[in-house]
Short mmCIF file of C-alpha atoms and ligand atoms in Angstrom, two decimals:
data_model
loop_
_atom_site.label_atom_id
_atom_site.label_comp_id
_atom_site.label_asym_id
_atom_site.label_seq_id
_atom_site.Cartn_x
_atom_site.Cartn_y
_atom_site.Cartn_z
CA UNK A 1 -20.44 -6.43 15.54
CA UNK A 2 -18.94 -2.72 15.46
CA UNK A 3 -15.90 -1.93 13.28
CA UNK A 4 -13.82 1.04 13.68
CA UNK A 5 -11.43 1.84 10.59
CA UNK A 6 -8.56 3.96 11.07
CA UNK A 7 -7.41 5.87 8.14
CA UNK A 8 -8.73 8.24 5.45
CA UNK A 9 -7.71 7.35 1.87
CA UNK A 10 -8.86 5.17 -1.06
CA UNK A 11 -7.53 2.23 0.82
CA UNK A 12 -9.71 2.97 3.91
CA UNK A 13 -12.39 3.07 1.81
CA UNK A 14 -11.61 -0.24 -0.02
CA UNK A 15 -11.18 -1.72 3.26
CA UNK A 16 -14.68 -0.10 4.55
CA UNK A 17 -16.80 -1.37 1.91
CA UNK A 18 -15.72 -5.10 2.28
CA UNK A 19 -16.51 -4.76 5.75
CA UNK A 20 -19.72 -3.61 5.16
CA UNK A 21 -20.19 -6.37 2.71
CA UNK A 22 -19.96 -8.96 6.06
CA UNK A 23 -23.35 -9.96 7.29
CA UNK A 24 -21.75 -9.89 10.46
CA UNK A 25 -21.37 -6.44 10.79
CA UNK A 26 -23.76 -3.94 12.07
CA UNK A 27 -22.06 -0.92 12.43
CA UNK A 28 -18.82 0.69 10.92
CA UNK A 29 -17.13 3.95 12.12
CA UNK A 30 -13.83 5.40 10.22
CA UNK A 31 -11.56 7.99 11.82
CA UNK A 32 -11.25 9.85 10.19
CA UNK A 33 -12.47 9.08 7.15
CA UNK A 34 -13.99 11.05 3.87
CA UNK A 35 -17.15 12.19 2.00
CA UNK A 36 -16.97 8.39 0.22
CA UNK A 37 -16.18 6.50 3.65
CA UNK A 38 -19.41 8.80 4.93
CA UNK A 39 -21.45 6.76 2.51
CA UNK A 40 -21.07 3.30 4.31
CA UNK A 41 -19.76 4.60 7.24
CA UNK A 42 -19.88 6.87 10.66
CA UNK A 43 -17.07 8.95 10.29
CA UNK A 44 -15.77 10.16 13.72
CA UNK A 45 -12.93 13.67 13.60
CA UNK A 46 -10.12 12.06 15.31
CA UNK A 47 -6.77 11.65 13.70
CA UNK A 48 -5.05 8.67 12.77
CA UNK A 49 -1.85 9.42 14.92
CA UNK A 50 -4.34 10.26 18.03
CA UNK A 51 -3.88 7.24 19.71
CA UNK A 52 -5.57 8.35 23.15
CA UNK A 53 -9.03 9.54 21.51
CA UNK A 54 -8.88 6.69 19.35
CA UNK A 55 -8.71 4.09 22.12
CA UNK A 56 -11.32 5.94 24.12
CA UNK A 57 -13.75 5.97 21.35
CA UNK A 58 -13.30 1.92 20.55
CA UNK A 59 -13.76 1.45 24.43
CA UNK A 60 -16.68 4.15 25.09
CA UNK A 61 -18.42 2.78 21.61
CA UNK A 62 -17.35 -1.08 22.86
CA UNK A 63 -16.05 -1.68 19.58
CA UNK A 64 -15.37 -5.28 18.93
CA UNK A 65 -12.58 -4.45 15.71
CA UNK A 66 -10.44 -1.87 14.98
CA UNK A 67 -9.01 -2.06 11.93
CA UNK A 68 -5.67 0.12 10.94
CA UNK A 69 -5.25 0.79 7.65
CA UNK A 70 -2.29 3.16 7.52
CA UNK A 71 1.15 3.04 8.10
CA UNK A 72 2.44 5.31 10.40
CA UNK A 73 -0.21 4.80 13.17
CA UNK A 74 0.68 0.76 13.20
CA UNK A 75 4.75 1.80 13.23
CA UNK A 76 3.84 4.18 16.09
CA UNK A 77 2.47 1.47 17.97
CA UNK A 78 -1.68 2.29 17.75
CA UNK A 79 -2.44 -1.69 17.55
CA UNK A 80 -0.43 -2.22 21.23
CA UNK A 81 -2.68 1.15 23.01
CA UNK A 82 -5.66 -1.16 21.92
CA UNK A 83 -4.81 -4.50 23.33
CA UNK A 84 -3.78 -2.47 26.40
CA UNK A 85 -6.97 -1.41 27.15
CA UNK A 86 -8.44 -5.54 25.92
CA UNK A 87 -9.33 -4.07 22.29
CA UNK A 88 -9.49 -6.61 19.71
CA UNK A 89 -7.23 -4.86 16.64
CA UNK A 90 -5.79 -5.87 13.43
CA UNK A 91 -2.89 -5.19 12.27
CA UNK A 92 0.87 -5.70 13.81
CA UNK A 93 1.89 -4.25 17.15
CA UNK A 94 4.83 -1.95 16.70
CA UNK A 95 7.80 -4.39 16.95
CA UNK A 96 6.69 -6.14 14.18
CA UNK A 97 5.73 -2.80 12.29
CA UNK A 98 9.09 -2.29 12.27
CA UNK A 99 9.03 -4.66 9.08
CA UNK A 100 7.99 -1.30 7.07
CA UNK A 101 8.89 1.47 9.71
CA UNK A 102 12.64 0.44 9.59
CA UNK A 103 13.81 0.26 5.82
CA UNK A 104 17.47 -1.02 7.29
CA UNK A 105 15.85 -3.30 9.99
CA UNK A 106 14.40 -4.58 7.20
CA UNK A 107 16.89 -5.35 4.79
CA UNK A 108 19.15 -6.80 7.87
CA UNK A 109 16.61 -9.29 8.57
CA UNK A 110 16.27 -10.59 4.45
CA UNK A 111 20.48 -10.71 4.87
CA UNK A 112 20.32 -12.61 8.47
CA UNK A 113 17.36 -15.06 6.78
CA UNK A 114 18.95 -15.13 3.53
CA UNK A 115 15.77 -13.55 1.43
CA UNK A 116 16.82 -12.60 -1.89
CA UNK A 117 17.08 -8.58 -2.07
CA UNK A 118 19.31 -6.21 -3.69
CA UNK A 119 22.69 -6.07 -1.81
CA UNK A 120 23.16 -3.22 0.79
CA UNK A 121 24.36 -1.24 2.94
CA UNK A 122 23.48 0.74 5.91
CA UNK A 123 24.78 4.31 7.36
CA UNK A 124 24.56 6.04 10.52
CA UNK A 125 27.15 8.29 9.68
CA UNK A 126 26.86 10.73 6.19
CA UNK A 127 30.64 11.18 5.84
CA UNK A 128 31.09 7.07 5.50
CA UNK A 129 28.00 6.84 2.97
CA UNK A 130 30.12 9.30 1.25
CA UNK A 131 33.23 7.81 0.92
CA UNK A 132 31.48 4.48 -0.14
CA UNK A 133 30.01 6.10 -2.84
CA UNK A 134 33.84 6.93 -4.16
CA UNK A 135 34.21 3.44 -5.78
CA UNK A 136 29.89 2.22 -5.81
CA UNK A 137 28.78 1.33 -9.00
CA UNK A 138 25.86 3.67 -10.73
CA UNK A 139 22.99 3.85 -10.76
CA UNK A 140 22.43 3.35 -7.52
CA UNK A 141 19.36 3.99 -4.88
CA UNK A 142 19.36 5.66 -1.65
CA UNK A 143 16.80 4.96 0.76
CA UNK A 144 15.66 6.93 4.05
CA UNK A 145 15.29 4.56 6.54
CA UNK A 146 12.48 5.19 8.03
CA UNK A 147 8.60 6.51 6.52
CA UNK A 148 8.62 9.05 3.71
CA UNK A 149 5.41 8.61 2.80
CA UNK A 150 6.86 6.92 -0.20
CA UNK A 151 9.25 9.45 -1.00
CA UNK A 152 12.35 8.64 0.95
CA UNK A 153 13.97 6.72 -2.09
CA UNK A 154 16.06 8.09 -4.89
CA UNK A 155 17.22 6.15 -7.57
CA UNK A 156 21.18 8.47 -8.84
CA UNK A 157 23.06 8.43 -11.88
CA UNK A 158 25.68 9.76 -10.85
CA UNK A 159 28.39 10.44 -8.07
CA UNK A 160 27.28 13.94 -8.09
CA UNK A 161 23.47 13.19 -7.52
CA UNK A 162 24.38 10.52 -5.02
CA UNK A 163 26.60 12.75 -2.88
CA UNK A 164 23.31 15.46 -3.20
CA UNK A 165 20.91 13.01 -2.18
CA UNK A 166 23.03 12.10 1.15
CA UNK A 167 23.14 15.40 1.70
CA UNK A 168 19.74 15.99 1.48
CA UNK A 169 18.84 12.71 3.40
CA UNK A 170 21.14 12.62 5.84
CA UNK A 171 21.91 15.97 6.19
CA UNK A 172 19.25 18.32 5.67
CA UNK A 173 16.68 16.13 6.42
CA UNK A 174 14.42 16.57 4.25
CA UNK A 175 12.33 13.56 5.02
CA UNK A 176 12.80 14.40 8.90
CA UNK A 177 14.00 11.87 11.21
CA UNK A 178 13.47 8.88 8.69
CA UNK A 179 16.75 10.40 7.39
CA UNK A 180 18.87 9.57 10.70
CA UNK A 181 20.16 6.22 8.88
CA UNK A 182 20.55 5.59 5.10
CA UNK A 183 20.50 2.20 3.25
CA UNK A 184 22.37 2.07 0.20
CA UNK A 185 21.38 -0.40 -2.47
CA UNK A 186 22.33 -2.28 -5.96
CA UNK A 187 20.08 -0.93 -7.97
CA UNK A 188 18.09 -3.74 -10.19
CA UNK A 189 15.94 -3.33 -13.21
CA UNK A 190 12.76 -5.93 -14.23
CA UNK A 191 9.10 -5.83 -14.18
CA UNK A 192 7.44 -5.09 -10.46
CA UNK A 193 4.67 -6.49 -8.87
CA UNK A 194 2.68 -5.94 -5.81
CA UNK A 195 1.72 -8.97 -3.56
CA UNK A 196 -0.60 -8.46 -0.40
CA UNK A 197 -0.92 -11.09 1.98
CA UNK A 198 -2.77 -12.18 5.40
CA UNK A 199 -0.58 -13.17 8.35
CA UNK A 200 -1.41 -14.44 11.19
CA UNK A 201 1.68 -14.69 12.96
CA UNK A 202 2.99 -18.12 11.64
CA UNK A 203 0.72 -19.04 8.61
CA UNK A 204 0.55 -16.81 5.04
CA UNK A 205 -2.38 -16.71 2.85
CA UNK A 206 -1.37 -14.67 -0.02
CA UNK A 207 -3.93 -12.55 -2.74
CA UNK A 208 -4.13 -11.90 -5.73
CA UNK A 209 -1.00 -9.52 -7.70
CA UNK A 210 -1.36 -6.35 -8.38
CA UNK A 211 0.95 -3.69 -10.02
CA UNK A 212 0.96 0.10 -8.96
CA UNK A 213 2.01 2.97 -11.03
CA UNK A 214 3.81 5.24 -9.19
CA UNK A 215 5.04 7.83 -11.38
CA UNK A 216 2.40 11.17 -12.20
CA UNK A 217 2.86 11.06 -16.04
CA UNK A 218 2.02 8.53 -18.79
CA UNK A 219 5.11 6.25 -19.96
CA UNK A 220 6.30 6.53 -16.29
CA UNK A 221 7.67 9.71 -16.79
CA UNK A 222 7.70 12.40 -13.95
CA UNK A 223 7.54 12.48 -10.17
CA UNK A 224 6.69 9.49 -7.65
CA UNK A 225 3.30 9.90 -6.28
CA UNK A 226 1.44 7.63 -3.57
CA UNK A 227 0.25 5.83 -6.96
CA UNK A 228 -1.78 6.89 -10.04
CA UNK A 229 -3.10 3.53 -10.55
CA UNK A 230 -3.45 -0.26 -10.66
CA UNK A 231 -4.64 -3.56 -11.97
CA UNK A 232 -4.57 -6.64 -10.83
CA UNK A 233 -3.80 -9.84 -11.29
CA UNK A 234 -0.40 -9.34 -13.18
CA UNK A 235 0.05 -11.37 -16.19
CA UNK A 236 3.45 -11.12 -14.79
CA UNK A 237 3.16 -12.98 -11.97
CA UNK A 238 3.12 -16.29 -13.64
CA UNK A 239 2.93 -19.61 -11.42
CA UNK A 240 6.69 -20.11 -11.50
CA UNK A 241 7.36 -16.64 -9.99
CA UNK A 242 4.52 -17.18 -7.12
CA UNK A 243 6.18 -21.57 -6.20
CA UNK A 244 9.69 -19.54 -6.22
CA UNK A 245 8.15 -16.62 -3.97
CA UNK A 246 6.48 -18.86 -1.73
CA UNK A 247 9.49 -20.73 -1.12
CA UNK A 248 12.21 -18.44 -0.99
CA UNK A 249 10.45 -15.47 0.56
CA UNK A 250 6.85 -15.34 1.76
CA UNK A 251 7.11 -18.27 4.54
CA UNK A 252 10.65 -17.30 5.67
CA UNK A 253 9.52 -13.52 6.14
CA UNK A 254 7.06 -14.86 8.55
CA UNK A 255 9.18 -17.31 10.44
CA UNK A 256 11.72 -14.45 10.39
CA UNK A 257 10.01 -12.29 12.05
CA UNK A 258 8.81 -15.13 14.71
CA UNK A 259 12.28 -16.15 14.98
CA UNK A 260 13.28 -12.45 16.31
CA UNK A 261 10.41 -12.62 18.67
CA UNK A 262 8.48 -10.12 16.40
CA UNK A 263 5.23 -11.91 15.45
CA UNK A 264 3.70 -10.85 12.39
CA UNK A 265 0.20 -10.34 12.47
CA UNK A 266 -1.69 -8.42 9.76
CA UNK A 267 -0.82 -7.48 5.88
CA UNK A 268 2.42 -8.02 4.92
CA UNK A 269 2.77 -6.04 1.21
CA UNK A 270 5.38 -7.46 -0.81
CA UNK A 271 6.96 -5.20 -3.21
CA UNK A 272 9.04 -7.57 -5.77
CA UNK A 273 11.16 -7.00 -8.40
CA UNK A 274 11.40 -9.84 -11.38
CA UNK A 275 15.03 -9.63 -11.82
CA UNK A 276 16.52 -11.46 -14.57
CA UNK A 277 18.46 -13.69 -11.65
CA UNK A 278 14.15 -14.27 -10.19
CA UNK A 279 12.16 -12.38 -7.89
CA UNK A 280 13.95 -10.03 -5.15
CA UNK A 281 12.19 -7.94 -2.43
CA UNK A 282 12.29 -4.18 -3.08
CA UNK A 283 10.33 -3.43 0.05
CA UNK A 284 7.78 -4.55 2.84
CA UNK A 285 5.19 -2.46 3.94
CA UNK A 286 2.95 -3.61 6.80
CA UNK A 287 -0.24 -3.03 5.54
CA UNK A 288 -2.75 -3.05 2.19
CA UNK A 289 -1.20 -0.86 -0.64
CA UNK A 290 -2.92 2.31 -1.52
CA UNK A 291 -4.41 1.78 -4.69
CA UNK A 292 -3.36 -1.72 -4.41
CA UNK A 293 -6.32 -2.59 -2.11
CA UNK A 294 -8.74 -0.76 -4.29
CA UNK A 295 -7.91 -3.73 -7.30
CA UNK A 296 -7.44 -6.45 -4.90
CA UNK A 297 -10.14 -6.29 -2.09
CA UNK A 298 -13.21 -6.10 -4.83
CA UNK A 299 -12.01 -9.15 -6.46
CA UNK A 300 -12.16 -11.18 -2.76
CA UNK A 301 -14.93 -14.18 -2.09
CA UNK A 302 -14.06 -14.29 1.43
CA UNK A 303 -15.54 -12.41 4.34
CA UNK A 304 -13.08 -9.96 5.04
CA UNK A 305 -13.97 -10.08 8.73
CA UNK A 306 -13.58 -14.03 9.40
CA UNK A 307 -10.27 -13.78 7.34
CA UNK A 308 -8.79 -10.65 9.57
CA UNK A 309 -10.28 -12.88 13.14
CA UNK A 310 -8.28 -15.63 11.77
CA UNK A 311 -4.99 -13.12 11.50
CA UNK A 312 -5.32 -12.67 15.11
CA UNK A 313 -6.70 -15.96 16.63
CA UNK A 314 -4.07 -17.66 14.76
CA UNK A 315 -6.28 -19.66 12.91
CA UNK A 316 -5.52 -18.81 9.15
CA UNK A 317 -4.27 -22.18 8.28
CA UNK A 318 -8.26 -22.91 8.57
CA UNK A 319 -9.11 -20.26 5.81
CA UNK A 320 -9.53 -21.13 2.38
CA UNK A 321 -8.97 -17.65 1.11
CA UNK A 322 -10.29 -16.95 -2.68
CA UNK A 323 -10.91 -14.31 -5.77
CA UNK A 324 -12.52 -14.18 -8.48
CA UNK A 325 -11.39 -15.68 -11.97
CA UNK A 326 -11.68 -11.96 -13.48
CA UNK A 327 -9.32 -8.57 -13.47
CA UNK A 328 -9.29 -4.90 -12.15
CA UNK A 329 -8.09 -2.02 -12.93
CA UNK A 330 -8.14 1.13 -10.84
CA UNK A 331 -7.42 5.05 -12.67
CA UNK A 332 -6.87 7.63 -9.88
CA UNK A 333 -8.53 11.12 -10.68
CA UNK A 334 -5.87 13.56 -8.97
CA UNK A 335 -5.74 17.88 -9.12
CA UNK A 336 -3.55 18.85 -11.94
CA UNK A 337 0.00 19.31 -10.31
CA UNK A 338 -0.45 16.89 -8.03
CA UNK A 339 2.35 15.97 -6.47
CA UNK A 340 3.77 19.61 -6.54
CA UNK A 341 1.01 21.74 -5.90
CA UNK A 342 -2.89 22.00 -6.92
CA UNK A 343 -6.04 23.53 -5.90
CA UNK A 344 -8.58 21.78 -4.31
CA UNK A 345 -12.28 22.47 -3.01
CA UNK A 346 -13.85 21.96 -7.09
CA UNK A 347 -17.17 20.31 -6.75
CA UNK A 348 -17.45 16.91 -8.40
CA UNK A 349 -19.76 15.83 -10.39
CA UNK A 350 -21.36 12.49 -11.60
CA UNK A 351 -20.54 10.51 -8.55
CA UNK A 352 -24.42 8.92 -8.61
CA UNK A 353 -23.62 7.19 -11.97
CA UNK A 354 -21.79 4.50 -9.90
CA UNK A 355 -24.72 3.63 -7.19
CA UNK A 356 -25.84 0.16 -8.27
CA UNK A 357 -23.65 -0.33 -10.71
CA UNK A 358 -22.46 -4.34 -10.65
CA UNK A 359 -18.31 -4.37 -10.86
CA UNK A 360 -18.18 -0.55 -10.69
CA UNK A 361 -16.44 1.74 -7.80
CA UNK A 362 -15.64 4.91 -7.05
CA UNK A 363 -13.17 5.30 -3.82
CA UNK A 364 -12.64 8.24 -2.40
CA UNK A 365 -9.22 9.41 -1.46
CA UNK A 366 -9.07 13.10 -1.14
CA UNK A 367 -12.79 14.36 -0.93
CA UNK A 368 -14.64 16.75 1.42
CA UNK A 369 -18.89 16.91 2.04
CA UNK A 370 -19.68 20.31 2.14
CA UNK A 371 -22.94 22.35 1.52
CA UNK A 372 -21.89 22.53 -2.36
CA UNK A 373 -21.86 18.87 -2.59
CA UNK A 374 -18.93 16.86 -2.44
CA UNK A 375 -15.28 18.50 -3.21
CA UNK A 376 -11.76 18.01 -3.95
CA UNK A 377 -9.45 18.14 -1.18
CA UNK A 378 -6.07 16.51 -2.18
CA UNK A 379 -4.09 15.57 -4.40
CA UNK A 380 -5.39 12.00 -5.20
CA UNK A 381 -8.86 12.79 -5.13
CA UNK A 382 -11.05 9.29 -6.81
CA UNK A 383 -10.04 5.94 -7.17
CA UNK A 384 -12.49 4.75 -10.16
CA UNK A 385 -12.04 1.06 -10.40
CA UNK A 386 -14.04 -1.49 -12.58
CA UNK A 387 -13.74 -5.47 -12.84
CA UNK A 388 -13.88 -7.18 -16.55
CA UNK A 389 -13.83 -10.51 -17.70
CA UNK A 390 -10.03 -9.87 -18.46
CA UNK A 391 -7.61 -7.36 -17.78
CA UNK A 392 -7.94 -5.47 -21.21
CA UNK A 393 -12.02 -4.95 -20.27
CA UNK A 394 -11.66 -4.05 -16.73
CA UNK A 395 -9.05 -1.28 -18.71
CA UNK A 396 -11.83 -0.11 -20.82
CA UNK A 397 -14.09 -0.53 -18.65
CA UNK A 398 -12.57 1.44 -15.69
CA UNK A 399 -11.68 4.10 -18.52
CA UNK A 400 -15.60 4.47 -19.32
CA UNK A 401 -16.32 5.15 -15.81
CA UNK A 402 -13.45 7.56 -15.15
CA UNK A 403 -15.50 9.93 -17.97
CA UNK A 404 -18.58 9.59 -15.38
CA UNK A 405 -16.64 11.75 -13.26
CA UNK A 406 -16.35 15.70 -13.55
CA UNK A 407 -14.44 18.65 -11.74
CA UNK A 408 -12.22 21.19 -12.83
CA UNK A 409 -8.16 20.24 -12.60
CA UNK A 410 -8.72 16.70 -13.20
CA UNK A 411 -6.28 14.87 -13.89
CA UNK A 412 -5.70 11.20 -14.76
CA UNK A 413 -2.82 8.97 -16.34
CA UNK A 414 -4.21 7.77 -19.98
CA UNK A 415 -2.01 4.46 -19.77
CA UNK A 416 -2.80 2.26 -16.46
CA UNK A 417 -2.71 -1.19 -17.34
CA UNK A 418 -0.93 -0.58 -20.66
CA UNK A 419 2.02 -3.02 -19.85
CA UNK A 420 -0.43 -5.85 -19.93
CA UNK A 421 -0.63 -5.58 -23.99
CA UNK A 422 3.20 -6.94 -23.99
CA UNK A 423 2.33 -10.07 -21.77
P1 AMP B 1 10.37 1.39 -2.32
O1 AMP B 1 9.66 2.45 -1.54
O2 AMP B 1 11.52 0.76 -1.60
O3 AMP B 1 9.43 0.39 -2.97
O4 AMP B 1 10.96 2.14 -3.57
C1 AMP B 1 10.16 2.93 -4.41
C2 AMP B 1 10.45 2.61 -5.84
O5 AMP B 1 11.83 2.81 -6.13
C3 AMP B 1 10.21 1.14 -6.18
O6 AMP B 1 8.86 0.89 -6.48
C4 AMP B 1 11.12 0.96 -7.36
O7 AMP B 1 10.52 1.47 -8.54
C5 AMP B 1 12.29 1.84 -7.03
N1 AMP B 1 13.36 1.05 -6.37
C6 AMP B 1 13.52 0.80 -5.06
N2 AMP B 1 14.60 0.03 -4.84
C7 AMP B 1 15.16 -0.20 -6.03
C8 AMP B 1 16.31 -0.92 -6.46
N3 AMP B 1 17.13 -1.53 -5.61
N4 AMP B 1 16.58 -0.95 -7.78
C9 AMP B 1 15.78 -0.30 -8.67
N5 AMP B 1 14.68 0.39 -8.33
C10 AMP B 1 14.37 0.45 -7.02
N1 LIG B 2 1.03 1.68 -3.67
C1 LIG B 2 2.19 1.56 -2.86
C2 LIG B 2 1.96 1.72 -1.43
O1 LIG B 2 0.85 1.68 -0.94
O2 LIG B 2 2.93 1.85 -0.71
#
């Protein structure tokens, strides 16, 4: 069959190279992809976000998948142009997108279902969030409702920084529309952990855990970024956690969701806090994390492509989804300065040390082929992940491999994985 990935990052290329793992699949196109998707994959200059050209190209190449990897293109409603025109697609259709697109939605449907979250509340209006702040407890975390590419949350102090941060939400706009509404939320403290899952509009099949680390510099210190890093499983995530997440969240997202008439088919990405009162939801997002997927999808058994038919046929209940007994760990390789500003367009160097090697990938996130070779061109730039027996080799090992790698301005964090020493 043909497979068209939409999406360009390290995620997209996670997602690509299970696909091409299927013996089921003959041909994979990406749109638009990178120099690393190019590897495995036909990759075609359309835009995520360019829904016409996108459907035109799955119907002209009679693509029999399309598989969205990214965010905005599934909240803007890319997996409904596709069944329009009687294109098979994973991934939700836009009202159910809505899960991550609306970060209010959201937290109105864990209150109406009664899934544990922090407690909230919602504005429309900038001069009411302001007088609630008057007598809110701090710290306390302001979110933009809608997608800010990860940056529409802000975690204040104080008053003052609060009443700033409105301002600069709600007001200014600096994270455009997705500033329109605010949520304002407790703010909680504990351990957080990543859990993907497969939906197929009733039934949940979750994977394995994974933790991201979001912020640029080691000991968590500096901006957010889209994520400097993973491993997976977490040692975290113990058995208790999952039977309490299973019960008191996971299922009753899913039958939430059903229950509005908003059918949930695709990844649902649970982002969970473990509070000292148990697990609460910080956030869904509707599709694989990014570098979450990079840790995760290596460590599958399954055929990614008979678990992803079973998401849409409804037939996941029929799926006995598995991983491997091992661990992961992924180090992103970003430009120095990333997330402020950085040069790009260094050539990189040592990329043919990971062909053939067993438990051993590089993913490309921000990388351009040109008649140098293959260059820089963002601010994540290499996703170097490597398996191990246990979580402490996969951390050596993926820190052996990340000195395979060469160009000028790179940067890495020195400490992913280091919270598994106090497990
Ligand atoms: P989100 O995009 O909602 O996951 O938020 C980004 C990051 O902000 C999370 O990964 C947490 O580190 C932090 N965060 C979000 N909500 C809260 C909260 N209620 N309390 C403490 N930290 C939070
Ligand atoms: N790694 C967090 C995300 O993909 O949103």
């Amino acid at each position: 069959m043909k497979v068209l990935i939409v999406g360009s990052g390290g995620r997209e290329h996670a997602i690509a190279a299970s696909v091409a793992k299927s013996d089921r699949v003959s041909e994979i196109y990406c749109a638009p992809g990178n120099a690393g998707i190019g590897q495995i994959a036909e990759c075609v200059p359309i835009g995520a976000m360019e829904f016409d050209k996108i459907v035109a190209f799955a119907r002209e190449k009679e693509i029999d998948l399309t598989i969205v990897g990214m965010d905005d293109p599934l909240v803007g409603g890319l997996i409904d142009a596709l069944e329009a025109e009687g294109l098979r697609a994973f991934g939700p259709r836009k009202n159910a997108a809505i899960l991550e697109g609306s970060k209010a939605f959201s937290k109105d449907l864990m209150k109406k279902y009664h899934i544990p979250t922090a407690a909230y509340e919602n504005f429309d209006d900038p001069d009411a969030a302001l007088s609630y702040l008057e007598t809110a407890k701090f710290p306390i975390v302001l979110k933009a409702d809608g997608l800010a590419l990860g940056k529409g949350v802000l975690i204040c102090n104080t008053l003052e920084e609060a009443r700033d941060g409105v301002k600069s939400i709600m007001m200014d706009k600096k994270f455009g529309t997705a500033g329109n509404r605010l949520v304002i939320e407790e703010f909680m403290t504990g351990r957080e952990v990543s859990v993907l899952s497969y939906v197929d509009g009733k039934t949940i099949k979750t994977m394995t855990s994974a933790q991201d680390h979001k912020r640029a510099q080691d000991g968590d210190q500096g901006l957010n970024t889209g994520g400097m890093g993973t491993f997976s499983p977490s040692p975290f995530y113990t058995k208790e956690v999952d039977d309490f997440c299973k019960k008191y969240i996971y299922q009753p997202t899913v039958d939430a969701m059903a229950a509005e008439g908003r059918e949930f088919k695709g990844i649902i990405f649970f982002g969970l806090m473990l509070t000292e009162d148990g697990p609460r939801v910080l956030e869904y997002n509707a599709r694989f994390g990014d570098p979450e997927a990079q840790v995760v999808l290596p460590r599958m058994k399954n055929d990614i492509i008979e678990v992803m038919e079973a998401c849409i046929d409804g037939t996941l209940d029929q799926v006995d989804l598995q991983f491997e007994d091992n661990a992961a760990v992924c180090v992103v390789l970003a430009s120095e300065g990333y997330p402020v500003s950085y040069e790009k367009g260094f050539v990189i160097g040592g990329l043919e040390h990971f062909e053939d090697k067993e438990g051993y990938y590089v993913f490309h996130a921000g990388t351009k082929l040109t008649e140098q070779g293959i260059v820089t061109n963002g601010g994540r730039v290499l996703g170097v992940t490597a398996k191990g027996a246990d979580l402490k080799q996969a951390r050596e090992n993926a820190y052996r491999a990340t000195e395979w790698i060469s160009f000028q301005n790179k940067y890495m964090r020195h400490d992913i994985g280091k919270a598994i020493d106090e497990a």
